[in-house]
Short mmCIF file of C-alpha atoms in Angstrom, two decimals:
data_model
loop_
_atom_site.label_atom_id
_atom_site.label_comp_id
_atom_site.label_asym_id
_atom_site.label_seq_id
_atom_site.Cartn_x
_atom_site.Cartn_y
_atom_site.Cartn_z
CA UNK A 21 4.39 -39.14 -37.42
CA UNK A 22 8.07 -38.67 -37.42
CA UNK A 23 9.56 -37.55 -33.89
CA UNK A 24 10.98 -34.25 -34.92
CA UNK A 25 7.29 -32.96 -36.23
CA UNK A 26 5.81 -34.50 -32.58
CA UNK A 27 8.39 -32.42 -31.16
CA UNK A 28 7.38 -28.94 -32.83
CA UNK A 29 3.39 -30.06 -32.18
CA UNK A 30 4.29 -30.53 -28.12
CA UNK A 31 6.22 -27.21 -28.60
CA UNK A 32 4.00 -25.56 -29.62
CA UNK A 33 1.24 -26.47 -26.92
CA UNK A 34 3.66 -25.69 -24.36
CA UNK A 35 5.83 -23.70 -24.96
CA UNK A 36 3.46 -21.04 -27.27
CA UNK A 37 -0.30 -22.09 -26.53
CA UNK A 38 0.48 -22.54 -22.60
CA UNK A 39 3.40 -20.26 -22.63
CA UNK A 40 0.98 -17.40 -23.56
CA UNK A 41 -1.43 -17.83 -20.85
CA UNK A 42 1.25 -17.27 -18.09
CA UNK A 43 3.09 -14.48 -16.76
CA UNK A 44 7.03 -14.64 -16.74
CA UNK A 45 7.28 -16.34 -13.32
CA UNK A 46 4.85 -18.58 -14.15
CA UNK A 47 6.27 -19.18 -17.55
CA UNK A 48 10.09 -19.84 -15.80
CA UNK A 49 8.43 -22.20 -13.55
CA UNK A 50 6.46 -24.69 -15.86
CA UNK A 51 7.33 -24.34 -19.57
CA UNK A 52 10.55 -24.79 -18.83
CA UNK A 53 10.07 -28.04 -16.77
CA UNK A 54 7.88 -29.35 -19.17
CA UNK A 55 9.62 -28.16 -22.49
CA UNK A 56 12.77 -29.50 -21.25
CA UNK A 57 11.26 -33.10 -19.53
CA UNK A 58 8.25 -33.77 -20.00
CA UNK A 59 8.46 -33.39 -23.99
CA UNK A 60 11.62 -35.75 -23.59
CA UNK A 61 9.76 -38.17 -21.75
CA UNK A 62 7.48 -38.45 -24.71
CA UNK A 63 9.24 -38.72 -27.49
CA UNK A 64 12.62 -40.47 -25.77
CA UNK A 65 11.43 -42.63 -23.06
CA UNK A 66 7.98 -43.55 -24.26
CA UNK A 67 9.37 -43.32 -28.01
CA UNK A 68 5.74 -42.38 -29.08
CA UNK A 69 4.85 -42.02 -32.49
CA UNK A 70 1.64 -41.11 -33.15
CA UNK A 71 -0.30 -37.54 -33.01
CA UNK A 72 -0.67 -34.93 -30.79
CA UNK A 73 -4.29 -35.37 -30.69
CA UNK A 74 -4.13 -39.53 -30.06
CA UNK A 75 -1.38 -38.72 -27.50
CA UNK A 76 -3.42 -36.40 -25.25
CA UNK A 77 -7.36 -37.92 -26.09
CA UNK A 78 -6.34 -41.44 -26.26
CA UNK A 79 -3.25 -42.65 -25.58
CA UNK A 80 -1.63 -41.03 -22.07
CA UNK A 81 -2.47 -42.47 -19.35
CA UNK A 82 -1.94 -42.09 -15.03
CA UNK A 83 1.00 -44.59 -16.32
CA UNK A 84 2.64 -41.85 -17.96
CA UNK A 85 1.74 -39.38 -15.60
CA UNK A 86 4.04 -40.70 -12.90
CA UNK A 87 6.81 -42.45 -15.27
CA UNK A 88 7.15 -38.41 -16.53
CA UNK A 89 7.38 -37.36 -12.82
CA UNK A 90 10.35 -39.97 -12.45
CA UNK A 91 11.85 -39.41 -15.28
CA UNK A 92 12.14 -35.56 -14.96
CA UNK A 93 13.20 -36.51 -11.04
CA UNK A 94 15.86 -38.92 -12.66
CA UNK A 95 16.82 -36.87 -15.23
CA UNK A 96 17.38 -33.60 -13.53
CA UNK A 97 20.80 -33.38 -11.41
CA UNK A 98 19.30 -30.89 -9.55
CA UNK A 99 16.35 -32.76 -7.82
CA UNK A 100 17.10 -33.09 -4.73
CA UNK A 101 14.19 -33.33 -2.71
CA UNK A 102 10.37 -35.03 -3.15
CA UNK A 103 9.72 -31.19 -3.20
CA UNK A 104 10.18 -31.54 -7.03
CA UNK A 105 7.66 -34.00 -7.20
CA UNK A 106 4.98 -31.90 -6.19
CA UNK A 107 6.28 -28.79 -8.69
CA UNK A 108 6.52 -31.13 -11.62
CA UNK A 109 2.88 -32.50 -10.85
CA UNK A 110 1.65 -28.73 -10.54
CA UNK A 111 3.22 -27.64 -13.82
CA UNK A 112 1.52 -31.27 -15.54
CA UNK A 113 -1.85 -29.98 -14.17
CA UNK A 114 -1.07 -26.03 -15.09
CA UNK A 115 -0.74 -27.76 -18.86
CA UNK A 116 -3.71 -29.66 -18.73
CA UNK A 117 -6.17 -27.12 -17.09
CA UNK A 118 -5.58 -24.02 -19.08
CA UNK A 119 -4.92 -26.18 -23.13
CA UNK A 120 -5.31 -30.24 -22.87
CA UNK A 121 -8.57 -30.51 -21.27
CA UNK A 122 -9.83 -28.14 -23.80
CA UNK A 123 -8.37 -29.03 -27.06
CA UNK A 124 -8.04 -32.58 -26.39
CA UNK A 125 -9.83 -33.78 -23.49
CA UNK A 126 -9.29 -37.44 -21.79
CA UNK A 127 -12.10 -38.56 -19.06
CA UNK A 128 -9.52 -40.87 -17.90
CA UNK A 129 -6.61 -37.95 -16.83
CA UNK A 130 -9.67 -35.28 -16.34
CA UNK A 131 -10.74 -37.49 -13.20
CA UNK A 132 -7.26 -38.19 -11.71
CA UNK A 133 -6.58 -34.20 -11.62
CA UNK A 134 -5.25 -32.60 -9.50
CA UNK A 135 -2.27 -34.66 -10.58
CA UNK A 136 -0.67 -33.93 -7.26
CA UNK A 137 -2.92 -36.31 -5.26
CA UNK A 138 -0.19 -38.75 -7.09
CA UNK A 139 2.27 -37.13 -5.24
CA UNK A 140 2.43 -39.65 -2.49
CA UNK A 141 2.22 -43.03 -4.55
CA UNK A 142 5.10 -41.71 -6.98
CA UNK A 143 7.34 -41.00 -4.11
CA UNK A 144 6.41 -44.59 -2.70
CA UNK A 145 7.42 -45.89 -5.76
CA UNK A 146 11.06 -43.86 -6.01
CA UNK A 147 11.66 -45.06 -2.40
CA UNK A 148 10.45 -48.60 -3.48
CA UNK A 149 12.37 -49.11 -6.62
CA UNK A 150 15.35 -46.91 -5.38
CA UNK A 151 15.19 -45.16 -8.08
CA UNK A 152 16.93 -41.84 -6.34
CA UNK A 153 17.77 -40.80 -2.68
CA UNK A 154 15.09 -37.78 -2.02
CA UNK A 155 15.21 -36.04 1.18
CA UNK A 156 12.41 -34.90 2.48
CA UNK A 157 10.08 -31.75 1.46
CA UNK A 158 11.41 -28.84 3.48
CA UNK A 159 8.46 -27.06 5.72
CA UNK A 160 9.07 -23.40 5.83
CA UNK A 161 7.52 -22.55 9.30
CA UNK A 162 5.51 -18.97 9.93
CA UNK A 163 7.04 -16.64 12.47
CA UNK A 164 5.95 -16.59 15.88
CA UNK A 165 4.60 -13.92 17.50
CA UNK A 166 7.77 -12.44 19.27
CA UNK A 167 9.39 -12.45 15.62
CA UNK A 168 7.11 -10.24 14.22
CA UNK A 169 7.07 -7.47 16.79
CA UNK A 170 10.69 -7.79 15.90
CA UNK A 171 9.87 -7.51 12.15
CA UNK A 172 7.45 -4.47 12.86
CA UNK A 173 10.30 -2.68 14.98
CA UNK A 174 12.94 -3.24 12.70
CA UNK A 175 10.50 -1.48 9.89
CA UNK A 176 9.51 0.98 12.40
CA UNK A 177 13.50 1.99 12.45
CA UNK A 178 14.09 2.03 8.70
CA UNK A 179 15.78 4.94 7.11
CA UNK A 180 14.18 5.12 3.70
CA UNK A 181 17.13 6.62 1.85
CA UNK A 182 16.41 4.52 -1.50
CA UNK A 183 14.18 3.03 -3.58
CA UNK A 184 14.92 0.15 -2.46
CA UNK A 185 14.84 0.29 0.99
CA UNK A 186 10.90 2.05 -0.01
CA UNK A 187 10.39 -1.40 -1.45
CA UNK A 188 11.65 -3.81 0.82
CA UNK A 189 9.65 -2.24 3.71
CA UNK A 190 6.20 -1.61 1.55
CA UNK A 191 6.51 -5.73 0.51
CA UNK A 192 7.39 -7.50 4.23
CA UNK A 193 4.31 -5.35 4.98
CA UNK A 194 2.21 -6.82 2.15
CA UNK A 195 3.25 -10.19 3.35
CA UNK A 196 2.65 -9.60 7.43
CA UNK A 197 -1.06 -8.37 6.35
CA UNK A 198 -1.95 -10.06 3.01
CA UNK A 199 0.41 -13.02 3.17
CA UNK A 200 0.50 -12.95 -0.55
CA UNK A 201 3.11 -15.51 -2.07
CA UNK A 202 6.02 -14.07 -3.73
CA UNK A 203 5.13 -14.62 -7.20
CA UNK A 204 2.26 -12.40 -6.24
CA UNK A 205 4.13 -9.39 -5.00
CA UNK A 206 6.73 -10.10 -8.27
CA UNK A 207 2.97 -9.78 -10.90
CA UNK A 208 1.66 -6.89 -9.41
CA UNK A 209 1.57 -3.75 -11.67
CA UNK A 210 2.12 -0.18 -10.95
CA UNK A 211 -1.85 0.00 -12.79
CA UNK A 212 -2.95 -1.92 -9.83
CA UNK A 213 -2.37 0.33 -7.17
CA UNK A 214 -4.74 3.32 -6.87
CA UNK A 215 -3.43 6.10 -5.05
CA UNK A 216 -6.71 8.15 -5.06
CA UNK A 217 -8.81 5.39 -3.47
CA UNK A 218 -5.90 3.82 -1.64
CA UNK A 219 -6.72 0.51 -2.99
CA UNK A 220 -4.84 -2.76 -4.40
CA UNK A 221 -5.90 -4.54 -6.94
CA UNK A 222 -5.20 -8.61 -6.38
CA UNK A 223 -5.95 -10.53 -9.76
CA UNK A 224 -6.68 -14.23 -9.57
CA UNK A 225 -8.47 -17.03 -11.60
CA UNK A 226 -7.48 -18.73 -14.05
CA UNK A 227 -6.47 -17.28 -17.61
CA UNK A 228 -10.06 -16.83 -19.18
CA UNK A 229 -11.62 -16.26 -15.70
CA UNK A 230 -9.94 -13.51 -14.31
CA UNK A 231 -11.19 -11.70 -10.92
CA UNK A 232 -9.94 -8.86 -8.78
CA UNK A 233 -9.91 -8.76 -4.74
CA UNK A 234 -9.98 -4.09 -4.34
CA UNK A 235 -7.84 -4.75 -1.10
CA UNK A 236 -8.15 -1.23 0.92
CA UNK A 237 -4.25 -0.24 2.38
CA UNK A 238 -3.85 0.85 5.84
CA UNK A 239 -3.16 4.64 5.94
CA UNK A 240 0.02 4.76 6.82
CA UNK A 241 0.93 1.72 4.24
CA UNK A 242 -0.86 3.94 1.42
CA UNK A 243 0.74 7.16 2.50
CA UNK A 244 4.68 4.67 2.42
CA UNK A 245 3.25 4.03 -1.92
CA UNK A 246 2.76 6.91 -2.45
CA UNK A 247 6.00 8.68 -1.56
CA UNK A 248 7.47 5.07 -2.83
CA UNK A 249 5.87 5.66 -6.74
CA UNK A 250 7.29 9.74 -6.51
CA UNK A 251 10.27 8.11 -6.49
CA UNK A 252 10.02 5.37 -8.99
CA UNK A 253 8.33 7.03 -11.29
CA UNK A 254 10.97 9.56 -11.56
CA UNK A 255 13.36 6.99 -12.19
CA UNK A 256 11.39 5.00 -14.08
CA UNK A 257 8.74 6.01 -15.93
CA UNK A 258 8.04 3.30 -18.28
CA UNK A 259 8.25 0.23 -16.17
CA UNK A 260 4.92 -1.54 -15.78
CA UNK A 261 5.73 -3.96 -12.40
CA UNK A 262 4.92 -2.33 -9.18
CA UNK A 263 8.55 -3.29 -7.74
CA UNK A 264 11.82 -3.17 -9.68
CA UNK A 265 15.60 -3.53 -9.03
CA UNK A 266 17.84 -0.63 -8.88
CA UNK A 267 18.36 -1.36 -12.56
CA UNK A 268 14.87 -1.36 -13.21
CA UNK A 269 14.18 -5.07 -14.27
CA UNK A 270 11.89 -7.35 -12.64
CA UNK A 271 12.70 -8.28 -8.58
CA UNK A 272 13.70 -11.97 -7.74
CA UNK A 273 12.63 -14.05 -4.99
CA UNK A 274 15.83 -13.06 -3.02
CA UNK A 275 14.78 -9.59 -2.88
CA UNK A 276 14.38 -9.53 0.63
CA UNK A 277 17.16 -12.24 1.55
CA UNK A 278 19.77 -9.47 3.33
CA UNK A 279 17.11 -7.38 4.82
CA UNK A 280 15.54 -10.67 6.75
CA UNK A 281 19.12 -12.50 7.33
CA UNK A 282 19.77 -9.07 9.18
CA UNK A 283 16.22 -8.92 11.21
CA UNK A 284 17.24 -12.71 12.10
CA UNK A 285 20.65 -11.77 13.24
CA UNK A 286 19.18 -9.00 15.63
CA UNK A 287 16.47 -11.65 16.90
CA UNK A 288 19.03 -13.53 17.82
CA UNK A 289 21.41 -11.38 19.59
CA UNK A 290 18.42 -9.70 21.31
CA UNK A 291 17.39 -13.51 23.07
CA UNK A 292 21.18 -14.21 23.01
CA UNK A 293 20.57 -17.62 20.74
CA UNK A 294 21.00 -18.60 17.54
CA UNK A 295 18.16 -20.21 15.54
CA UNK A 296 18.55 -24.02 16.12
CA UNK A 297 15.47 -24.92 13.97
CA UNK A 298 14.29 -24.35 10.35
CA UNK A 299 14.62 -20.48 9.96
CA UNK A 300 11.21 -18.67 9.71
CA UNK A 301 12.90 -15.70 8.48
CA UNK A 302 11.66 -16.16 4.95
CA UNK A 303 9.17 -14.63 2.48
CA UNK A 304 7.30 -17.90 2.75
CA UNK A 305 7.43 -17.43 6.87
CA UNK A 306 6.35 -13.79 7.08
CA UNK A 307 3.38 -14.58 4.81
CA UNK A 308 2.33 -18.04 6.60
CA UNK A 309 1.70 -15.73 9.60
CA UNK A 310 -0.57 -13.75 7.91
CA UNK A 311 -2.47 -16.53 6.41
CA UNK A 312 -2.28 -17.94 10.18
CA UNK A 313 -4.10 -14.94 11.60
CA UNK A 314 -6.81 -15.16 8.83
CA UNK A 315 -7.58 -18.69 9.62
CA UNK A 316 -7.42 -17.14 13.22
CA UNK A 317 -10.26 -14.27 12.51
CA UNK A 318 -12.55 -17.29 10.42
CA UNK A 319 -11.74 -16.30 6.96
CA UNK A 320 -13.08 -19.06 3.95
CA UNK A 321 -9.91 -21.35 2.84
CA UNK A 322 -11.01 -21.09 -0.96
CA UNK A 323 -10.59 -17.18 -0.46
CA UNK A 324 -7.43 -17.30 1.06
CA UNK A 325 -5.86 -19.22 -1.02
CA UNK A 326 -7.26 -16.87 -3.90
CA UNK A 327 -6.38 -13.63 -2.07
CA UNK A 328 -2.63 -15.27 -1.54
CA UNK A 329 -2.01 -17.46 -3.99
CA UNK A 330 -0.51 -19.79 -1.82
CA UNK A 331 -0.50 -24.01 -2.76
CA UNK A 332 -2.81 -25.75 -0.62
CA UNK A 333 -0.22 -27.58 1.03
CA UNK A 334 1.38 -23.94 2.44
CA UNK A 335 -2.37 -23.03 3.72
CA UNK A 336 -2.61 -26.87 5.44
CA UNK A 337 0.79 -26.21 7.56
CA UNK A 338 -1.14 -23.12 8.89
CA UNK A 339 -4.62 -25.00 9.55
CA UNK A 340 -2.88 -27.37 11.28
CA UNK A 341 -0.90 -24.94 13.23
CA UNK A 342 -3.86 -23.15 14.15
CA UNK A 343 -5.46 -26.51 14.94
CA UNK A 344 -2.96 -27.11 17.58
CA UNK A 345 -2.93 -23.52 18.57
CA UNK A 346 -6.69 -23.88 19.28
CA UNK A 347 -6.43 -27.93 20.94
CA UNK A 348 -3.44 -25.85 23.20
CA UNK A 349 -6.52 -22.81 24.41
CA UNK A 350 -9.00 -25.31 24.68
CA UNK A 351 -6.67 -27.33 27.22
CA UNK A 352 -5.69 -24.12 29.44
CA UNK A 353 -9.60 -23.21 29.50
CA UNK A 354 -10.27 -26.26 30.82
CA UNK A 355 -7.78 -26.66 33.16
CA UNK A 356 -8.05 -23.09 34.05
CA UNK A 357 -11.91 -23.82 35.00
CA UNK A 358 -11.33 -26.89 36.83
CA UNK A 359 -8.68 -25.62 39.10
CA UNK A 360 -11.54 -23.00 39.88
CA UNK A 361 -14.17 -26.00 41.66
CA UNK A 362 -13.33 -26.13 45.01
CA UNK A 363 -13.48 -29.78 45.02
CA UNK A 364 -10.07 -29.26 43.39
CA UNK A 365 -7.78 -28.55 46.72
CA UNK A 366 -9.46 -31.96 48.11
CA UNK A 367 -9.08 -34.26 45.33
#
């Protein structure tokens, strides 16, 4: 098969048959990876030949898995960080779970996914070979308790004067409480809100498998939709995402930059200090806390991470962190109780 008709077979499995499973976030996250790399890999750096359907049943292998990894890491100017490992690895697996292991399914590949447990061995190998300088994945940390009560009073003080300010005070609170990722709160549709019941409707599952969590608001979070939708429905009628920009397109993942730089820089002056750590400050922060006090209250991982949509690395930081949080009780208690024997004071 000449490389130009391999190229239009791969497009098509990505970029149409994959592409149409996905929403646009999704889509803007791993087609485009994949279109622009891992397609490449195949027909430049492999220099494969054959079919789409001997490529996928037969012929890839956990060799090409990781060369594809390194190739998009080498490739791309903007990798940076092993970080990039892990989303490249995620998008290969995206590909394979919702079209390869369907249409053309390898035992081989099928019982190495996930593809990110390779994670580890292909950064081994980048550090080995020096094959790039990666720095290490950056850890987002939760906020602590003190920066939420800051978070909550800062909301508490909000002038609602626009839609957006509406917005940006209904989503930190969908974080704090759900700890839904951001590609979450960016999916939701105005059709999943009911304003009758009071209800949210969370969608996960894959593509042909799709499930609903009926998430019941808080009063006064139900009562802040409402009077948000008056508003945006006024403006804009037609517009199927829950949240939109003041021009009425889909909101980014800096949607809530200014609004937390500003909470941070009142933090701060408040304890007199500046942040010399990682700053928790983030949409990925807010909603680790949430997922914290979940793991907290006994809630099952495999529903979190449903109900969120957070990568199981994000939900391990916060089992850990409530693993030390508990190891750090357990020590007061007993320290606390053995104080208490009054063989203590003679010891």
């Amino acid at each position: 098969m000449k490389s130009n008709e391999l190229q239009k077979d791969l497009i098509k499995i990505i970029v149409d048959d994959f592409g149409a499973k996905l929403t646009k976030p999704e889509f803007n996250q791993y087609v485009t990876k994949l279109r622009d790399y891992f397609i490449k890999y195949i027909i430049e750096e492999r220099k494969y030949t054959g079919k789409v359907l001997d490529l996928f049943k037969f012929d890839l292998g956990k060799t090409d898995i990781i060369n594809s990894v390194i190739y998009y890491v080498v490739e791309n100017e903007n990798v940076k960080s092993k970080s990039a490992i892990d989303d490249f690895l995620i998008a290969l697996n995206m590909l394979f779970e919702e079209v390869i292991n369907d249409k053309y399914f390898n035992q081989n590949l099928n019982n190495l996914q996930p593809f990110s447990k390779l994670s580890s061995e292909i950064a081994r190998k980048i550090e080995k070979d020096r094959i790039k300088d990666l720095k290490e994945k950056e850890t987002r940390p939760a906020i602590s308790n003190e920066e939420y009560i800051i978070i909550v009073e800062y909301l508490n003080n909000m002038i609602l004067n626009s839609l957006k300010a509406h917005e940006v005070k209904i989503i930190i609170k969908l974080l704090l409480l759900y700890g839904f990722s951001f590609d979450r709160i960016i999916e939701l549709k105005t059709k999943d809100y009911c304003s009758e019941k009071g209800t949210l409707s969370i969608v996960y599952g894959n593509i042909t498998n799709r499930l609903n969590f009926i998430l019941e608001l808080p009063y006064e979070l139900n009562k802040l939709m409402k009077s948000y939708l008056e508003i945006r429905n006024k403006r804009y009628p037609n517009a199927e995402n829950l949240f939109v920009t003041t021009e009425g397109t889909t909101i980014t993942h800096g949607f809530l930059t200014y609004t937390l730089d500003n909470i941070k820089k009142e933090y701060d002056l408040q304890k007199s200090k500046s942040h010399d750590n990682k700053n928790t400050f983030t949409n990925t922060g807010l909603a680790k806390y949430a997922v914290i006090q979940m793991i907290l209250e006994g809630m099952n991982q495999s529903i979190i991470l449903d109900l969120t949509g957070f990568k199981e690395e994000q939900f391990s930081y916060c089992q850990d962190y409530v693993n030390e949080l508990k190891n750090l009780n357990r020590n007061r208690y007993v320290n606390h109780i053995i104080r208490g024997i009054s063989t203590y004071d003679d010891i």
